[in-house]
Amino acid sequence: MAVKPTVIGLAGNPNCGKTSLFNYITGSRQHVGNYPGVTVEKKEGTVLVDDMQVTVIDLPGTYSLSPYSLDEKIARQEILSEQISAIIVVVDSTHLERNLYLFSQIIETGKPVVLALNMFDELDASGNILNVEQLSVILGVPCVKTVGNRGKGVPELISTALKVSRNEIEAIGNHPVYSHEMEHAIDAVIALIHGTVPYNERWCAVNLLQFGRSFSPYQANHSIAPDVHKEIDKIRDRLESLEGRKIQNIITAGRYGYATGAVTECMKAKVHTHRTITEKIDSVLTHRWLGFPLFLSALWIMFQTTFTLGAIPMEWIEAFFEKLVFIVTKILPGGLFQSLIVDGIIAGVGGVLVFLPNILILFFFITFFEDTGYMARSAFIMDRIMHSFGLHGKSFLPMLVGFGCTVPAVMATRTIENRRDRLITMFIVPFMSCGARLPVYILLAGAFFSPKNAGNIIFSLYLVGITISFLVAWILSFVKDSSASFVMELPPYRIPTLRSILLHIWERAFMYIRKAGTIILSFSIIIWVLMTFPQAPQKAETDTLPINSIPPISHTYAAQFGKFIEPALKPLGFDWRMGVALIAGFAAKEVIVSTLATIYKVGDVDDQTIESNLKNALRNDPLLNPVKAYALMLFILIYVPCIAVLGVIKREAGGWKWIVLMVVYTTTLAWLVSFSFIKIASFIS
Ligand code: GDP
Ligand code: MG
């Protein structure tokens, strides 16, 4: 037997627990979340089952396989691909009927299928009883009970899937049977395309009837001839007039009938006398009037905790770097090399690592909201508000993801079917302050505002970001057609598992530390070089100058470049040093902190920590004051997203022109907002 790895695809509705199962099967570190986008990327993992290499692919969560949304297209393509030899369809057993709708489409492709009856714990808890053996007979595929977040049933699931892929178990399944007229039409189309399509003929026939020319599952060189399409159109017209309803309705009715039939036959429902816990919680959390203030309070608590609780471990990390500077200055002789280590590397990397606790707390909250199901509610709560700005509740999920990082947020826009809605969402997502901007805010807010106010100042920046994104969306809504409606799914509330939260936080910690060790480290060195060379001709008397005086730096490349762009920043009251920091922030927003640390040479003074040194240096800078600091934070909030985001925007939106547009429009907007803020502030005071 040839040693070809067996490939198995995991398909299912969003939130059915696909990713949880995937993690247990492959043991891979992957985020378990509820918002769209996380599994849009192709996630693969390989396991050894019965001495066989099995590759598992986590497909995007979808409700159907229509050719309209990107997620569905990807899922469909993968399911059809030759390399995948079996599909595990994951269903939420507590919503079996709704979930079997997707199953009914996958079974039509003719691929061997295993049904994973996930969330079986919740089904048991609900008191409903499912006859699994009978279901398996009716559907014609093996069914396995699973509990995704605890890994129950996983070994049986994967070994069954392997057997199915080797054709050791019959698993082609029973496809839905449509109305009499529809079945006739299907037969007629099959006769037309017989022998010319690379996929299951019945499946192709159903899709050609349903979608006509917009259905093109074929490789470029395989296409349906125009006259065949014309014939199919005729068959469809005849069918529709015979049945007196649209093809869409005929097919949907057939599939729902299939799902309802299976459930009615196999599920013994317990009679519900009172509301479920989820309904009770929802009556408060998504209440018409209470929902929005409660959501805002949740956000406020999140940012306050991030700031205040984060300050405690921050001191420990500071103390560590203080020690390190002390030791390094003892060991290394004074001079350029010591300066590279102390002012460049320790100030830069240390200045960024100090914020690790804040990042972790922020992500604790984000993960918590996702895993409990509250994140999905927020889209629901925001839907009405979003609509008045010409957007969809669906756009709010990527925006929330953006509080963590803009890169996955841009990818999360893939679930938005309408291309214009999708582009607009991509354009406003960067105004959601990402985790990387947080250190900059904490530094500046901490330096210029009392500890009591700093948290509120940061919270206000997040609100400004949200407001700007809505305004931009509102303006853009005049140039776009209205957005399509969709059904918003509210998953039941769940108590998140500690494992999922810890895994996610650990992932973030790791990413942040890696970023500090790679991007931040290299930029710290580059910036140190740019800020050290060429050196001033005479350096002797500079030692006695206070730290915020400029002479030794003002000859350097960085200064020259900063001075070149200084005219643009003058009206905002910033000088070339801010220019250098802002340009450096283009690499990653945390780099702004490390650059400031290098510019203000804060590693030098050995009686205090880097962090408080930098704050002092900023406070002592005659150019800065609370108003200017806020204007600077506004600028940093709005101006160009980092390189990584531009990269993903280019990929997702398609083309360089979006990048250029993005850079120009965000920077202009940043300048205008900061400028207006300064003018208004000086007018008021
Ligand atoms: P996906 O969107 O299909 O990838 O779903 P996830 O794997 O992200 O799971 C969504 C949520 O359901 C997470 O909070 C999981 O912890 C939870 N979950 C997954 N499987 C089960 C299960 O079998 N039982 C229960 N009670 N919760 C589950
Ligand atoms: Mg998932």
XYZ file of C-alpha atoms and ligand atoms in Angstrom:
714
model
C 0.000 0.000 0.000
C 1.314 3.402 -0.912
C 2.172 5.595 2.075
C -0.150 8.450 1.325
C -1.253 10.332 4.426
C -4.961 10.103 5.090
C -6.559 13.538 5.207
C -9.746 14.140 7.138
C -11.723 17.376 7.160
C -13.686 18.729 10.121
C -16.815 20.578 9.035
C -19.658 22.089 10.998
C -21.634 25.164 11.943
C -19.852 27.954 13.808
C -19.699 27.264 17.554
C -20.475 23.593 17.311
C -17.144 22.798 18.978
C -15.108 21.990 15.905
C -11.964 23.720 17.046
C -12.196 22.116 20.485
C -12.344 18.670 18.891
C -9.546 19.606 16.523
C -7.356 20.579 19.453
C -8.008 17.296 21.195
C -7.418 15.263 18.064
C -4.200 16.942 17.040
C -3.063 18.144 20.433
C -2.059 21.338 18.707
C -2.023 24.667 20.426
C -4.854 26.591 18.912
C -7.206 29.193 20.139
C -10.704 28.112 21.125
C -12.963 31.026 20.409
C -16.444 32.001 19.436
C -16.041 34.839 17.031
C -15.699 34.312 13.347
C -12.333 34.424 11.700
C -10.247 32.283 13.965
C -10.757 29.135 11.975
C -10.984 30.777 8.597
C -7.317 30.088 8.167
C -6.635 26.532 7.188
C -5.611 24.750 10.347
C -4.000 21.389 10.011
C -2.568 18.892 12.425
C -1.212 15.411 12.077
C -1.794 12.490 14.426
C -0.797 8.877 14.517
C -3.822 6.548 14.606
C -3.280 2.784 14.516
C 0.227 3.455 13.145
C -1.210 5.586 10.353
C -0.410 9.214 9.723
C -3.683 11.103 9.690
C -3.868 14.771 8.825
C -6.869 16.662 10.139
C -8.030 19.982 8.711
C -10.252 22.350 10.681
C -12.556 23.821 8.032
C -14.257 27.181 8.451
C -17.536 27.015 10.358
C -20.501 27.533 8.033
C -24.248 27.059 7.963
C -24.366 25.976 4.351
C -22.205 25.474 1.280
C -23.562 28.181 -0.986
C -21.106 29.904 -3.329
C -21.673 33.337 -1.761
C -19.534 33.835 1.310
C -15.818 33.278 1.373
C -15.982 30.889 4.318
C -18.507 28.725 2.566
C -16.526 28.725 -0.631
C -13.401 27.621 1.195
C -15.248 24.922 3.107
C -16.873 23.633 -0.063
C -13.643 23.568 -1.981
C -11.914 21.615 0.773
C -14.755 19.129 1.137
C -14.658 18.454 -2.587
C -10.909 18.266 -2.861
C -9.490 14.923 -3.792
C -6.935 14.854 -1.021
C -9.610 14.718 1.675
C -10.839 11.163 1.982
C -13.414 11.554 4.761
C -15.325 14.334 6.460
C -16.187 14.536 10.110
C -19.332 16.631 10.324
C -19.523 18.110 13.805
C -22.966 19.003 15.085
C -24.185 20.660 18.245
C -26.472 17.898 19.517
C -28.619 20.399 21.381
C -29.439 22.033 18.041
C -29.397 18.892 16.004
C -32.110 19.889 13.592
C -30.506 23.159 12.576
C -27.066 21.542 12.350
C -28.251 18.702 10.153
C -29.001 21.254 7.435
C -25.315 21.531 6.647
C -24.949 17.771 7.009
C -27.638 17.282 4.357
C -25.548 19.272 1.893
C -22.272 17.583 2.705
C -23.817 14.144 2.364
C -24.913 15.138 -1.148
C -21.298 15.569 -2.242
C -20.908 11.807 -1.952
C -17.932 12.037 0.382
C -17.723 9.469 3.180
C -18.901 11.106 6.397
C -18.771 10.508 10.139
C -21.165 12.459 12.300
C -19.731 13.789 15.564
C -22.595 14.360 17.977
C -20.859 17.048 19.962
C -22.067 18.858 23.092
C -23.511 15.561 24.137
C -23.046 16.577 27.759
C -25.426 19.465 27.219
C -27.917 17.236 25.460
C -27.839 14.882 28.427
C -28.263 17.789 30.795
C -31.266 19.038 28.858
C -33.101 15.812 29.534
C -33.692 15.097 25.856
C -32.847 11.591 24.746
C -31.309 10.813 21.377
C -31.346 7.342 19.914
C -27.891 7.347 18.375
C -28.087 3.905 16.745
C -31.298 4.799 15.018
C -29.926 8.125 13.845
C -26.950 6.334 12.398
C -29.247 4.003 10.475
C -31.442 6.796 9.166
C -28.561 8.972 8.025
C -26.522 6.054 6.789
C -23.306 7.188 8.459
C -21.566 6.239 11.703
C -22.391 8.594 14.577
C -20.071 9.177 17.528
C -20.978 10.990 20.757
C -18.406 13.608 21.736
C -17.755 16.332 24.278
C -15.343 18.634 22.507
C -14.114 20.744 25.385
C -13.260 17.665 27.470
C -11.987 15.474 24.655
C -14.578 12.750 25.300
C -15.207 10.400 22.400
C -12.230 11.721 20.457
C -10.329 8.402 20.113
C -13.434 6.631 18.833
C -14.216 9.516 16.498
C -10.831 9.558 14.842
C -10.547 5.799 14.533
C -14.038 5.644 12.996
C -13.090 8.401 10.574
C -9.984 6.487 9.597
C -12.006 3.333 8.932
C -14.482 5.340 6.904
C -11.718 6.863 4.839
C -10.402 3.384 4.071
C -13.893 2.249 3.070
C -13.952 -0.272 5.908
C -17.281 1.148 7.018
C -20.033 2.133 4.630
C -20.508 5.874 5.093
C -21.757 7.411 1.873
C -24.985 8.147 3.700
C -28.539 8.831 2.704
C -28.994 12.102 0.908
C -32.168 14.146 1.170
C -34.910 13.261 -1.240
C -36.719 16.251 -2.686
C -40.184 16.676 -4.078
C -41.265 14.473 -6.922
C -40.896 17.214 -9.552
C -37.530 18.249 -8.184
C -36.220 14.699 -8.388
C -37.329 14.605 -12.010
C -35.478 17.829 -12.669
C -32.364 16.460 -10.981
C -32.488 13.367 -13.187
C -32.854 15.541 -16.265
C -29.810 17.626 -15.323
C -27.763 14.528 -14.510
C -28.542 13.247 -18.002
C -27.268 16.532 -19.440
C -23.975 16.615 -17.561
C -23.344 12.891 -17.338
C -19.660 12.041 -17.600
C -18.529 15.665 -17.880
C -18.174 16.713 -14.256
C -15.373 15.822 -11.872
C -17.668 15.541 -8.838
C -20.719 13.656 -7.712
C -23.272 14.152 -10.471
C -26.328 14.423 -8.287
C -24.638 17.043 -6.162
C -23.640 19.014 -9.252
C -27.155 18.764 -10.612
C -28.740 20.115 -7.429
C -26.278 23.006 -7.318
C -26.622 23.834 -11.002
C -30.370 23.978 -10.548
C -30.049 26.138 -7.472
C -27.282 28.533 -8.439
C -27.098 28.383 -12.213
C -24.058 30.121 -13.618
C -22.763 31.317 -10.264
C -22.050 27.717 -9.399
C -18.672 26.823 -10.795
C -17.009 24.074 -8.851
C -14.821 23.166 -11.735
C -11.222 23.801 -12.480
C -10.680 26.483 -15.096
C -10.534 23.962 -17.925
C -13.757 22.237 -16.890
C -16.757 24.373 -17.447
C -20.355 23.840 -18.279
C -21.129 24.762 -21.876
C -23.423 27.777 -22.329
C -26.086 25.738 -24.110
C -26.137 23.230 -21.247
C -26.741 26.142 -18.887
C -29.600 27.237 -21.127
C -31.106 23.763 -20.931
C -30.774 23.780 -17.146
C -32.472 27.194 -17.034
C -35.394 25.692 -18.939
C -35.621 22.751 -16.553
C -35.571 25.118 -13.602
C -38.236 27.384 -15.088
C -40.502 24.452 -15.733
C -39.961 23.119 -12.219
C -40.657 26.476 -10.609
C -43.847 26.995 -12.555
C -44.995 23.448 -11.821
C -44.440 23.809 -8.087
C -45.407 27.460 -7.913
C -42.342 28.360 -5.814
C -38.718 29.288 -6.308
C -36.014 26.649 -6.626
C -34.408 28.057 -3.479
C -37.535 27.240 -1.487
C -37.914 23.820 -3.008
C -34.390 22.834 -2.038
C -34.439 24.448 1.397
C -37.749 22.769 2.175
C -36.304 19.425 1.138
C -33.263 19.821 3.349
C -35.157 21.049 6.360
C -37.605 18.246 5.903
C -34.714 15.814 5.963
C -33.291 17.336 9.149
C -36.649 17.605 10.892
C -37.545 14.087 9.903
C -34.358 12.634 11.318
C -34.710 14.497 14.593
C -38.385 13.727 15.065
C -37.676 10.071 14.585
C -34.651 9.808 16.874
C -35.048 12.455 19.570
C -37.340 12.092 22.536
C -37.783 15.622 23.793
C -38.415 16.442 27.387
C -41.296 18.864 27.734
C -39.963 22.249 28.751
C -41.980 24.004 31.357
C -39.754 26.944 32.101
C -37.140 29.074 30.413
C -33.586 27.840 30.021
C -30.759 29.452 31.948
C -29.499 31.023 28.742
C -32.868 32.617 28.122
C -32.929 33.979 31.639
C -29.445 35.471 31.364
C -30.244 36.875 27.962
C -33.355 38.593 29.189
C -30.998 40.836 31.171
C -27.785 40.978 29.134
C -29.415 41.585 25.773
C -32.287 43.601 27.184
C -33.467 46.426 24.922
C -32.371 49.179 27.287
C -30.047 47.478 29.740
C -27.989 45.648 27.124
C -25.961 48.570 25.905
C -25.048 50.149 29.286
C -24.155 46.713 30.626
C -21.913 46.125 27.651
C -20.191 49.471 28.163
C -19.717 48.666 31.858
C -18.162 45.344 30.923
C -15.699 47.150 28.660
C -14.967 49.711 31.357
C -14.238 47.021 33.948
C -11.978 45.330 31.435
C -9.841 48.429 30.850
C -9.774 49.526 34.477
C -8.620 46.103 35.613
C -6.072 45.927 32.845
C -4.555 49.156 34.029
C -4.778 48.923 37.808
C -4.182 45.216 38.380
C -1.490 45.210 35.729
C 0.488 47.844 37.613
C 1.433 45.381 40.352
C 3.450 42.767 38.450
C 4.747 45.612 36.317
C 6.771 46.795 39.310
C 8.423 43.390 39.638
C 9.460 43.370 36.010
C 10.776 46.892 36.347
C 12.785 45.907 39.371
C 14.278 43.073 37.380
C 15.440 45.329 34.555
C 16.729 47.857 37.054
C 18.934 45.139 38.497
C 20.003 44.135 35.028
C 21.062 47.668 34.101
C 22.912 47.913 37.379
C 24.813 44.694 36.738
C 25.557 45.486 33.096
C 26.932 48.935 33.878
C 29.118 47.330 36.563
C 30.494 44.660 34.256
C 30.853 46.469 30.953
C 33.176 49.423 30.550
C 31.426 52.704 29.705
C 31.292 53.537 26.013
C 29.470 52.623 22.847
C 29.016 48.951 23.623
C 27.603 49.599 27.062
C 25.313 52.197 25.527
C 24.094 49.684 22.937
C 23.219 47.195 25.652
C 21.772 49.640 28.138
C 20.190 52.400 26.033
C 19.418 50.271 23.034
C 18.572 46.739 24.001
C 17.577 46.840 27.656
C 15.688 50.125 27.359
C 13.957 48.968 24.197
C 13.100 45.368 24.993
C 12.641 46.006 28.706
C 10.414 48.979 28.016
C 8.100 46.729 26.052
C 8.235 43.619 28.245
C 7.126 45.680 31.203
C 3.634 45.732 29.710
C 3.304 41.967 29.506
C 0.971 41.784 32.545
C -1.405 44.343 31.014
C -1.562 42.432 27.771
C -2.291 39.203 29.591
C -5.097 40.729 31.632
C -6.635 42.243 28.514
C -6.576 38.881 26.814
C -7.970 37.173 29.850
C -11.049 39.340 29.479
C -11.305 38.977 25.713
C -11.049 35.187 25.941
C -13.494 35.115 28.813
C -16.069 37.130 26.857
C -15.602 34.924 23.820
C -15.808 31.607 25.580
C -18.816 32.452 27.711
C -20.757 33.499 24.618
C -20.950 37.163 25.612
C -18.914 38.256 22.611
C -21.605 36.924 20.276
C -24.192 38.878 22.295
C -22.256 42.064 21.846
C -22.827 41.833 18.093
C -26.477 41.396 18.830
C -26.535 44.348 21.218
C -24.676 46.485 18.715
C -26.732 45.417 15.719
C -29.339 48.156 16.004
C -26.701 50.801 16.575
C -24.601 49.436 13.739
C -27.532 49.621 11.370
C -27.986 53.328 11.923
C -24.412 53.731 10.706
C -25.055 51.656 7.626
C -23.289 48.613 8.998
C -24.284 45.207 10.116
C -24.058 43.611 13.564
C -21.789 41.152 11.864
C -19.170 43.867 11.380
C -18.953 44.350 15.105
C -17.307 40.997 15.727
C -14.181 41.861 13.734
C -14.171 45.183 15.553
C -14.124 43.447 18.914
C -11.397 41.113 17.771
C -9.519 44.288 16.874
C -9.139 45.146 20.550
C -6.789 42.209 20.684
C -4.968 42.496 17.396
C -5.929 44.036 14.075
C -4.483 41.207 11.989
C -7.029 38.528 12.983
C -9.694 41.257 12.977
C -9.091 41.932 9.296
C -9.257 38.207 8.642
C -12.498 37.973 10.619
C -14.168 40.199 8.025
C -14.238 37.180 5.737
C -17.582 36.132 7.145
C -19.167 39.277 5.724
C -20.695 38.314 2.394
C -21.153 41.752 0.911
C -17.820 42.955 -0.459
C -18.421 46.611 0.222
C -19.432 45.935 3.805
C -16.340 43.874 4.107
C -14.021 46.588 2.783
C -15.620 49.219 4.993
C -15.191 46.991 8.014
C -11.536 46.475 7.118
C -11.121 50.213 6.944
C -12.542 50.887 10.371
C -11.140 47.919 12.251
C -7.717 49.559 12.814
C -9.389 52.239 14.957
C -10.108 49.603 17.528
C -7.106 50.054 19.772
C -5.108 46.874 19.576
C -3.122 45.333 22.390
C 0.101 46.793 21.003
C -1.130 50.339 21.455
C -1.925 49.721 25.085
C 1.697 50.060 26.300
C 1.941 53.438 24.632
C -1.240 54.621 26.315
C -0.191 53.246 29.664
C 3.126 55.041 29.406
C 1.746 58.409 28.325
C -1.384 58.325 30.467
C 0.698 57.203 33.414
C 3.176 60.023 32.886
C 0.691 62.857 32.499
C -2.377 61.864 34.462
C -2.940 60.803 38.051
C -3.146 57.069 38.634
C -6.844 57.543 39.384
C -7.514 59.113 36.014
C -5.148 57.149 33.812
C -7.536 54.207 33.437
C -10.347 56.521 32.404
C -8.113 58.334 29.953
C -7.252 55.041 28.309
C -10.895 54.016 28.290
C -11.731 57.320 26.593
C -9.225 56.566 23.832
C -10.943 53.273 23.142
C -14.259 55.116 22.979
C -12.807 57.726 20.631
C -11.571 54.904 18.404
C -15.015 53.298 18.341
C -16.661 56.655 17.629
C -14.314 57.423 14.763
C -14.888 54.018 13.237
C -18.636 54.572 13.345
C -18.334 58.008 11.814
C -16.152 56.708 9.007
C -18.585 53.837 8.403
C -21.451 56.300 8.378
C -19.731 58.525 5.820
C -18.851 55.530 3.676
C -22.415 54.230 3.923
C -23.450 56.941 1.486
C -21.296 55.408 -1.198
C -22.487 51.852 -0.800
C -25.614 49.851 -1.290
C -27.545 48.696 1.724
C -26.295 45.670 3.592
C -27.963 42.299 3.383
C -29.711 40.840 6.381
C -28.733 37.638 8.075
C -29.716 35.521 11.023
C -27.608 36.203 14.044
C -26.783 33.132 16.036
C -26.720 33.323 19.792
C -24.851 30.346 21.193
C -25.936 29.247 24.669
C -23.935 30.668 27.591
C -21.175 28.413 28.708
C -18.825 28.385 31.639
C -15.459 28.612 29.928
C -12.896 25.967 30.701
C -9.802 27.109 32.517
C -7.793 25.181 29.950
C -9.082 27.237 27.064
C -8.449 30.540 28.830
C -4.996 29.588 30.042
C -4.026 28.210 26.657
C -5.025 31.430 25.007
C -3.274 33.643 27.539
C -0.172 31.518 27.308
C -0.276 31.847 23.526
C -0.457 35.626 23.847
C 2.333 35.750 26.382
C 4.481 33.678 24.109
C 3.717 35.821 21.075
C 4.411 39.004 22.980
C 7.709 37.756 24.336
C 8.699 36.485 20.914
C 7.836 39.830 19.392
C 9.956 41.552 22.034
C 12.820 39.189 21.295
C 12.648 39.592 17.514
C 10.987 42.667 16.031
C 11.405 44.900 19.048
C 14.971 43.749 19.637
C 16.031 44.366 16.053
C 14.311 47.711 15.875
C 15.808 48.715 19.211
C 19.247 48.046 17.773
C 18.504 49.778 14.464
C 17.050 52.774 16.233
C 19.946 52.901 18.650
C 22.328 52.960 15.680
C 20.317 55.631 13.908
C 20.269 57.649 17.089
C 23.930 57.265 17.922
C 25.619 57.820 14.566
C 27.070 59.972 13.210
C 28.264 61.279 16.522
C 28.575 64.921 17.421
C 32.098 66.265 16.837
C 32.596 67.317 20.467
C 31.058 65.209 23.141
C 33.038 66.150 26.203
C 30.786 68.627 27.943
C 27.518 66.902 27.246
C 27.847 64.652 30.269
C 26.722 67.371 32.578
C 23.584 68.188 30.655
C 20.210 67.046 31.980
C 18.772 63.993 30.294
C 16.207 65.758 28.218
C 18.659 68.085 26.504
C 19.258 67.216 22.904
C 22.751 68.060 21.654
C 24.420 64.604 21.441
C 21.543 63.186 19.432
C 20.817 66.072 17.153
C 23.513 65.124 14.626
C 22.337 61.590 14.121
C 20.545 60.028 11.164
C 17.370 59.635 13.170
C 17.406 63.290 14.068
C 18.047 64.281 10.477
C 15.115 62.226 9.348
C 12.940 63.432 12.188
C 13.789 67.008 11.303
C 12.879 66.324 7.713
C 9.311 65.454 8.701
C 9.216 67.930 11.571
C 7.355 70.625 9.572
C 4.375 68.297 9.288
C 4.328 67.770 13.048
C 5.042 71.389 14.073
C 1.383 72.448 14.003
C 0.678 69.662 16.500
C 3.466 70.912 18.713
C 5.622 67.804 18.321
C 9.248 67.950 17.375
C 11.469 65.589 15.442
C 11.766 63.182 18.344
C 8.077 62.343 18.215
C 8.505 62.060 14.458
C 11.149 59.390 14.925
C 8.997 57.532 17.440
C 5.935 57.646 15.199
C 7.842 56.420 12.166
C 9.325 53.625 14.247
C 5.820 52.703 15.435
C 5.053 51.706 11.897
C 6.999 48.486 12.528
C 4.883 47.687 15.572
C 3.149 50.046 17.922
C 5.107 48.924 20.981
C 8.231 50.160 19.240
C 7.060 53.690 20.013
C 7.744 52.996 23.679
C 11.143 51.502 23.086
C 12.068 54.341 20.734
C 11.088 56.938 23.276
C 13.144 55.041 25.825
C 16.162 55.278 23.533
C 15.568 58.899 22.586
C 15.304 59.971 26.196
C 18.294 57.790 27.089
C 16.575 56.466 30.128
C 18.730 53.411 30.610
C 21.534 55.718 31.762
C 20.274 56.941 35.075
C 20.857 54.153 37.496
C 18.927 55.182 40.556
C 15.499 54.573 39.043
C 13.682 52.110 36.841
C 13.406 52.466 33.070
C 9.693 52.923 33.254
C 9.590 55.668 35.875
C 12.662 57.258 34.314
C 10.926 57.482 31.001
C 7.830 58.912 32.616
C 9.943 61.533 34.370
C 11.788 62.369 31.197
C 8.508 62.814 29.341
C 7.057 64.915 32.129
C 10.147 67.119 32.153
C 10.030 67.649 28.419
C 8.922 71.259 27.977
C 7.188 70.323 24.726
C 4.778 67.948 26.416
C 1.871 68.481 28.791
C -1.349 66.562 29.448
C -3.104 68.119 26.444
C -0.206 67.374 24.108
C 0.128 63.887 25.519
C -3.530 63.230 24.814
C -3.154 64.650 21.309
C -0.199 62.341 20.814
C -2.201 59.356 22.004
C -4.994 60.323 19.625
C -2.480 60.463 16.809
C -1.117 57.042 17.721
C -4.636 55.657 17.964
C -5.584 56.786 14.472
C -2.479 56.850 12.303
C -1.225 53.995 10.097
C -1.687 50.490 11.356
C 1.479 48.452 11.629
C 3.182 46.668 8.734
C 1.623 43.312 9.597
C -1.867 44.776 9.271
C -1.102 46.426 5.951
C 0.186 43.090 4.729
C -3.006 41.288 5.620
C -5.147 44.107 4.195
C -3.325 43.816 0.918
C -4.015 40.105 0.867
C -7.639 40.329 1.934
C -8.716 43.408 -0.002
C -6.563 42.525 -2.990
C -3.971 45.014 -4.143
C -1.511 47.731 -3.260
C -3.986 50.506 -3.844
C -5.756 49.617 -0.601
C -2.531 49.953 1.314
C -1.791 53.353 -0.164
C -5.341 54.473 0.518
C -5.139 53.146 4.064
C -1.862 54.893 4.870
C -2.927 58.221 3.423
C -6.361 58.288 4.937
C -5.437 57.160 8.440
C -2.482 59.516 8.714
C -4.450 62.478 7.427
C -7.270 61.701 9.796
C -4.837 61.300 12.714
C -3.325 64.684 11.973
C -6.700 66.404 11.665
C -8.071 64.897 14.878
C -4.956 65.726 16.942
C -4.815 69.207 15.515
C -8.499 69.869 16.228
C -8.102 68.501 19.722
C -5.210 70.842 20.503
C -7.025 73.828 19.040
C -10.230 73.066 20.929
C -8.349 72.425 24.162
C -6.467 75.708 23.925
C -9.682 77.497 23.073
C -11.439 76.119 26.152
C -8.654 76.710 28.644
P -16.091 26.130 16.736
O -16.590 27.515 16.449
O -16.987 25.118 16.101
O -14.656 25.932 16.411
O -16.334 25.918 18.304
P -15.280 25.947 19.483
O -14.442 24.731 19.474
O -14.579 27.240 19.461
O -16.254 25.828 20.722
C -17.200 26.811 21.061
C -17.469 26.754 22.556
O -18.109 25.541 22.907
C -16.222 26.809 23.420
O -16.510 27.626 24.527
C -16.000 25.366 23.838
O -15.328 25.281 25.066
C -17.407 24.856 23.939
N -17.562 23.426 23.659
C -17.020 22.736 22.642
N -17.415 21.446 22.664
C -18.248 21.328 23.731
C -18.989 20.229 24.287
O -18.982 19.114 23.791
N -19.722 20.495 25.395
C -19.773 21.743 25.956
N -20.511 21.917 27.057
N -19.093 22.785 25.460
C -18.341 22.591 24.365
Mg -13.486 27.220 15.572
